[in-house]
Amino acid sequence: MQKIRAAITGIHCWVPDFVLTNEELEKIVDTNDEWIMTRTGIKERRIMREPGKGTSDIGAPAVTGLLEKTGTKPEEVELLICATVTPDYAFPATANVISDKCGLKNAWSFDINAACSGFVFALETGRKFIESGQYKKVIIVGAEKMSMMVDYTDRATCVLFGDAAGAIMLEPTTEEVGVMDSILKTDGSGRQYLQQKGGGAVKPASQETIDFREHYIYQEGQAVFKFAVVGMADVSVEIMKRNNLTADDIAYLVPHQANLRIIDATAKRMGLQKEKVMINIERYGNTTSATIPLCIWEWEKQLKKGDNLILSAFGGGFTWGAIWVKWAYDPK
Ligand code: UT7
C-alpha cells in the first residue's frame, strides 16, 4: 500500500489593521527604537483594538480566506485545530468559535496550547489524522490576540508581541511531498521562566492577582533566550542529520519569530545563508503560534513543489520542535 502523506495545499493569514510602531511605544514606556531593533529586530506589530473582539475574530478571517483560496466549501472540512495561548474563553475552545463563525458544520475541533510551538505541535497532530487515511481535509490555524495579555507598563515584554492568525489546509497525497518528519519536545520545568501566573487553577483570578499584574505575560527574557538558542538550533540540526539533508538541500528555514538573534543563531548552526531564512519579525513581532504560517504565507509565491522547508520553533512550557515539510505545489 502506498504511504499517505499530509500535504499543505493552501495557506492564508490575517492581521489587524492597526500598526503599533516602536515610536509609539517610546511614548508609553521607557524604551527606544534602537534598543528594540538591536535586541529583537522588531520595528512594528499589529494590534486588534476593537472592543469585544477576540482571538476567533483574528482566526476566522484567516480560515475564511483559506476556504476561498482553496475552493473549499465549509461543510467539506472534517477537523479544525486551533493553536492558541490567548483563547477567547477558558472554555469552550476557540477552535469551536472559529468553526462556528466560518460555517464548518461538519467539522469537530479543538485547541492546542503549546505557546510559540503551537503551530508545529498542531501541524504534527493534523498530520497524523491525515496519515490515518480517515481524514481528507484538516485545517490548522495558529491564532493569537497577544495584546490581551501584554502589560503595556512593562517595557521588557510589551515591545515583543503582536496579534495575527495563519491557517493552512492539510490534505492527503501519495506523492513524495508534505510533512516528512518531525522532532517535538517539552520540558515543563521551564514554566517558571515564561508564564501567565494568574487566572488558572493554581491562582484563580482575585483582587491580589490583579494587583500584582499576574494576568499578563511574565518572562525572564535572558533565561528563555539561553534555552531557545540551544533548543531551536538543536532540533533543526538533528532533523537535517537524521534525514541526510545538507544546507544545499534546504530551500528555507521557517523559524518562529521571537528574536532575530535566536533566528540567526539557528540558521548559523544549520549552515544556512540569510537568503534561505524567512524573516518578517520586523513587521509583526512575536505573534506566538502565528509566526510560522505568517512567514510561509508571505513567501508562498516563491515556493516550488518539492522545496524542502524546516519549520522550527521554541516557546513557553518549554516547548520546542522542528518539522521537515516538502512543499506540495508551485506558485498559482
Ligand atoms: O517566543 C517565546 C520564547 N521567547 C523568547 O524566545 C524570548 C527570548 N528572550 C529574548 O528574546 C531577550 O531576552 C529579550 C528580547 C526579551 C530581552 O533582551 P536581552 O538582551 O536579554 O535584554 P535583558 O532582558 O537582559 O535586558 C538588558 C537591559 C536591562 O537593563 P539593565 O538591567 O542592563 O540596566 C533591561 O532593563 O535592557 C533593559 N531593557 C530595555 N531597555 C530599553 C529591557 N527591555 C527594554 C526596552 N527598552 N524595551
Short mmCIF file of C-alpha atoms and ligand atoms in Angstrom, two decimals:
data_model
loop_
_atom_site.label_atom_id
_atom_site.label_comp_id
_atom_site.label_asym_id
_atom_site.label_seq_id
_atom_site.Cartn_x
_atom_site.Cartn_y
_atom_site.Cartn_z
CA MET A 1 0.00 0.00 0.00
CA GLN A 2 1.25 3.50 -0.85
CA LYS A 3 2.11 5.75 2.07
CA ILE A 4 -0.32 8.59 2.66
CA ARG A 5 1.35 11.88 3.49
CA ALA A 6 -0.18 15.12 4.76
CA ALA A 7 0.36 17.90 2.21
CA ILE A 8 -0.14 21.60 2.82
CA THR A 9 -2.44 22.55 -0.07
CA GLY A 10 -3.15 26.18 0.82
CA ILE A 11 -2.28 28.95 3.26
CA HIS A 12 -3.90 32.22 4.26
CA CYS A 13 -3.25 34.76 7.01
CA TRP A 14 -4.99 37.73 8.57
CA VAL A 15 -3.63 40.58 10.67
CA PRO A 16 -5.44 43.56 12.23
CA ASP A 17 -5.00 46.94 10.51
CA PHE A 18 -3.65 48.87 13.47
CA VAL A 19 0.15 49.19 13.44
CA LEU A 20 1.91 49.78 16.77
CA THR A 21 5.36 51.20 15.99
CA ASN A 22 8.46 51.45 18.17
CA GLU A 23 7.99 55.22 18.08
CA GLU A 24 4.51 54.84 19.62
CA LEU A 25 5.90 52.52 22.31
CA GLU A 26 8.54 55.14 23.15
CA LYS A 27 5.64 57.35 24.28
CA ILE A 28 4.20 54.62 26.55
CA VAL A 29 7.28 53.10 28.25
CA ASP A 30 10.96 53.96 28.72
CA THR A 31 12.30 52.38 25.53
CA ASN A 32 13.67 53.36 22.15
CA ASP A 33 13.74 52.10 18.59
CA GLU A 34 17.50 51.45 18.74
CA TRP A 35 17.20 49.12 21.78
CA ILE A 36 14.24 47.23 20.35
CA MET A 37 15.82 46.80 16.92
CA THR A 38 19.23 45.69 18.19
CA ARG A 39 17.92 43.33 20.86
CA THR A 40 14.95 41.86 18.97
CA GLY A 41 14.78 43.02 15.33
CA ILE A 42 11.18 44.28 15.77
CA LYS A 43 10.05 47.58 14.23
CA GLU A 44 6.25 47.31 14.44
CA ARG A 45 3.45 44.90 15.30
CA ARG A 46 -0.29 44.62 14.52
CA ILE A 47 -2.83 45.03 17.30
CA MET A 48 -6.55 44.18 17.46
CA ARG A 49 -8.02 47.23 19.16
CA GLU A 50 -11.75 46.82 18.59
CA PRO A 51 -13.51 46.24 21.92
CA GLY A 52 -15.26 42.91 22.27
CA LYS A 53 -13.20 41.23 19.55
CA GLY A 54 -11.23 38.13 20.46
CA THR A 55 -8.79 35.65 19.00
CA SER A 56 -11.55 33.98 17.00
CA ASP A 57 -12.10 37.31 15.19
CA ILE A 58 -8.48 37.14 14.04
CA GLY A 59 -8.57 33.41 13.25
CA ALA A 60 -11.92 33.39 11.41
CA PRO A 61 -10.89 35.69 8.53
CA ALA A 62 -7.71 33.63 8.07
CA VAL A 63 -9.81 30.46 7.79
CA THR A 64 -12.48 32.05 5.57
CA GLY A 65 -9.75 33.35 3.26
CA LEU A 66 -8.19 29.88 3.16
CA LEU A 67 -11.52 28.29 2.20
CA GLU A 68 -11.98 30.82 -0.63
CA LYS A 69 -8.41 30.46 -1.84
CA THR A 70 -8.53 26.65 -1.94
CA GLY A 71 -12.07 26.49 -3.33
CA THR A 72 -13.24 24.51 -0.31
CA LYS A 73 -16.86 24.52 0.87
CA PRO A 74 -17.08 24.97 4.66
CA GLU A 75 -19.04 21.72 5.03
CA GLU A 76 -16.21 19.73 3.42
CA VAL A 77 -13.83 20.39 6.34
CA GLU A 78 -13.71 17.48 8.81
CA LEU A 79 -11.42 18.83 11.53
CA LEU A 80 -10.10 22.22 12.63
CA ILE A 81 -7.27 22.51 15.14
CA CYS A 82 -6.53 25.91 16.63
CA ALA A 83 -3.16 26.57 18.25
CA THR A 84 -3.51 29.45 20.68
CA VAL A 85 -2.33 30.68 24.03
CA THR A 86 -4.86 33.52 24.03
CA PRO A 87 -8.20 31.68 23.79
CA ASP A 88 -11.44 33.66 23.61
CA TYR A 89 -12.58 31.86 26.77
CA ALA A 90 -11.06 29.34 29.23
CA PHE A 91 -13.71 27.16 27.59
CA PRO A 92 -15.19 26.46 25.07
CA ALA A 93 -12.24 26.09 22.71
CA THR A 94 -11.50 28.95 20.33
CA ALA A 95 -11.42 26.31 17.57
CA ASN A 96 -15.15 25.78 18.17
CA VAL A 97 -15.86 29.50 17.91
CA ILE A 98 -13.83 29.83 14.69
CA SER A 99 -15.60 26.78 13.20
CA ASP A 100 -18.95 28.36 14.03
CA LYS A 101 -18.00 31.75 12.56
CA CYS A 102 -16.73 30.07 9.37
CA GLY A 103 -19.72 27.75 8.93
CA LEU A 104 -17.78 24.48 9.38
CA LYS A 105 -20.93 22.50 10.13
CA ASN A 106 -19.37 19.04 9.69
CA ALA A 107 -16.07 19.57 11.47
CA TRP A 108 -15.09 18.76 15.02
CA SER A 109 -12.48 20.99 16.53
CA PHE A 110 -10.20 21.57 19.49
CA ASP A 111 -7.42 23.84 20.75
CA ILE A 112 -3.77 23.09 21.34
CA ASN A 113 -1.80 25.12 23.85
CA ALA A 114 1.92 24.85 23.14
CA ALA A 115 2.70 28.59 23.22
CA CYS A 116 5.14 29.61 20.49
CA SER A 117 5.48 25.98 19.34
CA GLY A 118 1.72 25.80 18.90
CA PHE A 119 1.77 25.76 15.13
CA VAL A 120 4.30 22.93 14.82
CA PHE A 121 2.56 20.89 17.53
CA ALA A 122 -0.80 21.38 15.77
CA LEU A 123 0.67 20.59 12.36
CA GLU A 124 2.09 17.32 13.68
CA THR A 125 -1.31 16.47 15.20
CA GLY A 126 -3.20 17.26 11.99
CA ARG A 127 -0.64 15.28 10.00
CA LYS A 128 -1.49 12.14 11.95
CA PHE A 129 -5.22 12.48 11.24
CA ILE A 130 -4.49 12.76 7.51
CA GLU A 131 -1.96 9.91 7.54
CA SER A 132 -4.55 7.65 9.19
CA GLY A 133 -6.41 7.71 5.88
CA GLN A 134 -9.63 8.69 7.62
CA TYR A 135 -9.45 12.47 7.09
CA LYS A 136 -9.32 14.34 3.78
CA LYS A 137 -9.49 18.00 4.83
CA VAL A 138 -7.99 19.28 8.06
CA ILE A 139 -7.41 22.95 8.87
CA ILE A 140 -4.66 24.08 11.23
CA VAL A 141 -4.93 27.67 12.42
CA GLY A 142 -2.48 29.49 14.67
CA ALA A 143 -4.37 32.47 16.08
CA GLU A 144 -3.31 34.92 18.76
CA LYS A 145 -4.51 38.14 20.33
CA MET A 146 -1.29 38.54 22.32
CA SER A 147 -2.18 42.18 23.09
CA MET A 148 -4.82 40.93 25.53
CA MET A 149 -2.14 39.67 27.92
CA VAL A 150 0.63 42.15 27.25
CA ASP A 151 1.38 44.54 30.10
CA TYR A 152 1.87 47.89 28.39
CA THR A 153 3.65 49.20 31.51
CA ASP A 154 6.36 46.50 31.26
CA ARG A 155 8.98 47.55 28.72
CA ALA A 156 10.67 44.14 28.83
CA THR A 157 7.67 42.37 27.28
CA CYS A 158 5.35 44.95 25.69
CA VAL A 159 7.72 45.59 22.78
CA LEU A 160 7.82 41.93 21.77
CA PHE A 161 4.32 40.74 20.89
CA GLY A 162 1.70 41.26 18.18
CA ASP A 163 -1.65 39.86 17.02
CA ALA A 164 -2.12 37.65 13.93
CA ALA A 165 -3.52 34.40 12.59
CA GLY A 166 -2.39 31.95 9.93
CA ALA A 167 -4.31 28.96 8.56
CA ILE A 168 -3.28 26.02 6.39
CA MET A 169 -5.21 23.24 4.67
CA LEU A 170 -3.89 19.69 5.05
CA GLU A 171 -4.91 17.04 2.52
CA PRO A 172 -3.70 13.51 1.75
CA THR A 173 -1.27 12.77 -1.04
CA THR A 174 0.65 9.70 -2.17
CA GLU A 175 3.33 11.84 -3.78
CA GLU A 176 6.70 12.45 -2.09
CA VAL A 177 5.58 15.83 -0.67
CA GLY A 178 4.03 17.05 2.57
CA VAL A 179 5.09 16.57 6.17
CA MET A 180 8.12 14.26 6.06
CA ASP A 181 9.50 14.16 9.60
CA SER A 182 9.24 15.88 12.97
CA ILE A 183 11.03 16.22 16.29
CA LEU A 184 8.96 17.73 19.09
CA LYS A 185 9.96 18.32 22.71
CA THR A 186 8.53 19.53 26.01
CA ASP A 187 10.21 20.39 29.31
CA GLY A 188 7.67 21.56 31.86
CA SER A 189 10.36 22.62 34.32
CA GLY A 190 10.81 25.69 32.09
CA ARG A 191 7.39 27.02 33.09
CA GLN A 192 8.90 29.22 35.81
CA TYR A 193 10.60 31.44 33.21
CA LEU A 194 7.65 32.15 30.93
CA GLN A 195 4.03 32.03 32.00
CA GLN A 196 0.80 33.79 32.86
CA LYS A 197 0.79 33.39 36.63
CA GLY A 198 -2.81 34.31 37.45
CA GLY A 199 -6.19 33.19 36.25
CA GLY A 200 -5.60 29.43 36.15
CA ALA A 201 -6.35 26.71 38.69
CA VAL A 202 -3.25 27.43 40.79
CA LYS A 203 -4.09 31.11 41.22
CA PRO A 204 -7.67 31.84 40.20
CA ALA A 205 -8.46 35.48 39.44
CA SER A 206 -8.64 37.55 42.61
CA GLN A 207 -8.03 41.11 43.74
CA GLU A 208 -4.47 40.00 44.57
CA THR A 209 -3.74 38.56 41.11
CA ILE A 210 -4.98 41.80 39.58
CA ASP A 211 -2.99 43.99 41.99
CA PHE A 212 0.19 42.01 41.23
CA ARG A 213 -0.50 42.20 37.46
CA GLU A 214 -0.44 38.40 37.22
CA HIS A 215 -2.83 38.17 34.28
CA TYR A 216 -0.11 39.46 31.99
CA ILE A 217 2.84 37.66 30.39
CA TYR A 218 5.67 37.01 32.79
CA GLN A 219 9.02 36.32 31.12
CA GLU A 220 12.60 36.08 32.34
CA GLY A 221 13.99 37.06 28.95
CA GLN A 222 17.63 36.10 29.38
CA ALA A 223 16.85 32.66 30.77
CA VAL A 224 14.37 31.92 27.97
CA PHE A 225 16.85 33.23 25.42
CA LYS A 226 19.53 30.74 26.53
CA PHE A 227 17.16 27.77 26.26
CA ALA A 228 15.67 29.00 22.97
CA VAL A 229 19.02 29.47 21.20
CA VAL A 230 20.11 25.93 22.06
CA GLY A 231 16.71 24.21 21.73
CA MET A 232 15.70 25.60 18.37
CA ALA A 233 19.09 25.01 16.79
CA ASP A 234 19.48 21.50 18.25
CA VAL A 235 16.24 20.12 16.79
CA SER A 236 16.77 21.87 13.47
CA VAL A 237 20.23 20.36 13.07
CA GLU A 238 19.02 16.96 14.33
CA ILE A 239 16.18 16.77 11.79
CA MET A 240 18.62 17.62 8.99
CA LYS A 241 21.13 14.99 10.12
CA ARG A 242 18.72 12.13 10.54
CA ASN A 243 17.26 12.76 7.07
CA ASN A 244 20.68 13.30 5.43
CA LEU A 245 19.76 16.86 4.45
CA THR A 246 22.57 19.32 3.82
CA ALA A 247 22.25 23.10 3.76
CA ASP A 248 22.16 22.87 -0.06
CA ASP A 249 19.07 20.63 0.11
CA ILE A 250 17.08 23.16 2.13
CA ALA A 251 15.09 25.86 0.35
CA TYR A 252 14.09 27.73 3.52
CA LEU A 253 14.28 27.68 7.28
CA VAL A 254 10.92 28.90 8.63
CA PRO A 255 11.77 29.92 12.18
CA HIS A 256 9.49 31.10 14.96
CA GLN A 257 9.93 34.88 15.11
CA ALA A 258 10.76 35.69 18.74
CA ASN A 259 14.11 37.35 18.35
CA LEU A 260 16.32 37.95 15.33
CA ARG A 261 19.37 36.84 17.31
CA ILE A 262 17.80 33.42 18.01
CA ILE A 263 16.90 33.06 14.32
CA ASP A 264 20.43 33.98 13.21
CA ALA A 265 22.00 31.52 15.65
CA THR A 266 19.73 28.70 14.41
CA ALA A 267 20.49 29.45 10.75
CA LYS A 268 24.22 29.55 11.50
CA ARG A 269 24.17 26.14 13.23
CA MET A 270 22.32 24.76 10.16
CA GLY A 271 24.90 26.29 7.81
CA LEU A 272 22.25 28.38 6.01
CA GLN A 273 22.79 31.70 4.28
CA LYS A 274 20.46 34.57 5.21
CA GLU A 275 18.62 34.33 1.84
CA LYS A 276 17.35 30.91 2.91
CA VAL A 277 15.74 32.16 6.12
CA MET A 278 12.20 33.53 6.24
CA ILE A 279 12.21 36.61 8.46
CA ASN A 280 9.38 39.10 8.96
CA ILE A 281 9.73 39.79 12.69
CA GLU A 282 10.44 43.44 11.83
CA ARG A 283 6.82 43.99 10.74
CA TYR A 284 4.82 41.70 13.04
CA GLY A 285 6.89 41.00 16.18
CA ASN A 286 6.28 37.76 18.04
CA THR A 287 2.77 36.53 17.19
CA THR A 288 3.31 33.21 19.04
CA SER A 289 1.56 30.39 17.13
CA ALA A 290 1.00 32.58 14.05
CA THR A 291 4.64 33.43 13.22
CA ILE A 292 5.40 30.36 11.10
CA PRO A 293 2.30 30.46 8.84
CA LEU A 294 2.74 34.25 8.55
CA CYS A 295 6.21 33.65 7.10
CA ILE A 296 5.15 30.86 4.72
CA TRP A 297 2.20 32.98 3.52
CA GLU A 298 4.49 35.90 2.65
CA TRP A 299 6.93 33.62 0.83
CA GLU A 300 4.26 31.44 -0.83
CA LYS A 301 4.79 32.82 -4.34
CA GLN A 302 8.50 31.95 -4.17
CA LEU A 303 7.93 28.33 -3.16
CA LYS A 304 8.08 25.49 -5.66
CA LYS A 305 6.79 21.94 -5.44
CA GLY A 306 9.40 19.76 -3.77
CA ASP A 307 11.12 22.60 -1.87
CA ASN A 308 12.42 21.43 1.50
CA LEU A 309 11.34 23.64 4.40
CA ILE A 310 12.43 23.25 8.00
CA LEU A 311 9.85 24.73 10.38
CA SER A 312 11.39 25.40 13.77
CA ALA A 313 10.04 26.86 17.00
CA PHE A 314 10.71 27.38 20.70
CA GLY A 315 8.24 28.63 23.26
CA GLY A 316 6.72 28.72 26.71
CA GLY A 317 6.40 25.43 28.51
CA PHE A 318 9.12 24.93 27.48
CA THR A 319 8.04 23.52 24.14
CA TRP A 320 10.12 23.25 21.00
CA GLY A 321 10.45 21.33 17.79
CA ALA A 322 11.27 21.12 14.11
CA ILE A 323 9.25 19.77 11.19
CA TRP A 324 10.55 18.92 7.72
CA VAL A 325 7.99 19.77 5.05
CA LYS A 326 8.29 19.19 1.31
CA TRP A 327 6.24 21.96 -0.30
CA ALA A 328 3.37 20.46 -2.32
CA TYR A 329 2.58 22.99 -5.06
CA ASP A 330 4.05 25.51 -7.48
CA PRO A 331 3.01 29.19 -7.37
CA LYS A 332 -0.59 29.51 -8.59
O1 UT7 B 1 8.69 33.29 21.85
C1 UT7 B 1 8.72 32.57 23.02
C2 UT7 B 1 10.07 32.43 23.59
N1 UT7 B 1 10.60 33.72 23.96
C3 UT7 B 1 11.80 34.07 23.53
O2 UT7 B 1 12.41 33.35 22.78
C4 UT7 B 1 12.38 35.36 24.07
C5 UT7 B 1 13.82 35.14 24.49
N2 UT7 B 1 14.42 36.33 25.08
C6 UT7 B 1 14.74 37.42 24.36
O3 UT7 B 1 14.47 37.48 23.18
C7 UT7 B 1 15.52 38.51 25.04
O4 UT7 B 1 15.93 38.08 26.31
C8 UT7 B 1 14.70 39.84 25.20
C9 UT7 B 1 14.50 40.49 23.84
C10 UT7 B 1 13.34 39.53 25.83
C11 UT7 B 1 15.47 40.82 26.07
O5 UT7 B 1 16.77 41.04 25.53
P1 UT7 B 1 18.06 40.90 26.43
O6 UT7 B 1 19.21 41.21 25.58
O7 UT7 B 1 18.04 39.55 27.10
O8 UT7 B 1 17.87 42.05 27.48
P2 UT7 B 1 17.76 41.94 29.06
O9 UT7 B 1 16.44 41.42 29.49
O10 UT7 B 1 18.98 41.29 29.62
O11 UT7 B 1 17.85 43.47 29.47
C12 UT7 B 1 19.05 44.25 29.23
C13 UT7 B 1 18.80 45.67 29.69
C14 UT7 B 1 18.22 45.77 31.10
O12 UT7 B 1 18.75 46.94 31.69
P3 UT7 B 1 19.97 46.84 32.74
O13 UT7 B 1 19.46 45.97 33.85
O14 UT7 B 1 21.10 46.22 31.97
O15 UT7 B 1 20.18 48.27 33.12
C15 UT7 B 1 16.76 45.97 30.87
O16 UT7 B 1 16.12 46.67 31.93
O17 UT7 B 1 17.82 46.28 28.83
C16 UT7 B 1 16.76 46.82 29.62
N3 UT7 B 1 15.52 46.73 28.85
C17 UT7 B 1 15.13 47.67 27.97
N4 UT7 B 1 15.68 48.84 27.64
C18 UT7 B 1 15.02 49.59 26.70
C19 UT7 B 1 14.62 45.71 28.82
N5 UT7 B 1 13.63 46.00 27.98
C20 UT7 B 1 13.92 47.20 27.43
C21 UT7 B 1 13.30 48.01 26.48
N6 UT7 B 1 13.87 49.19 26.15
N7 UT7 B 1 12.14 47.65 25.88
#
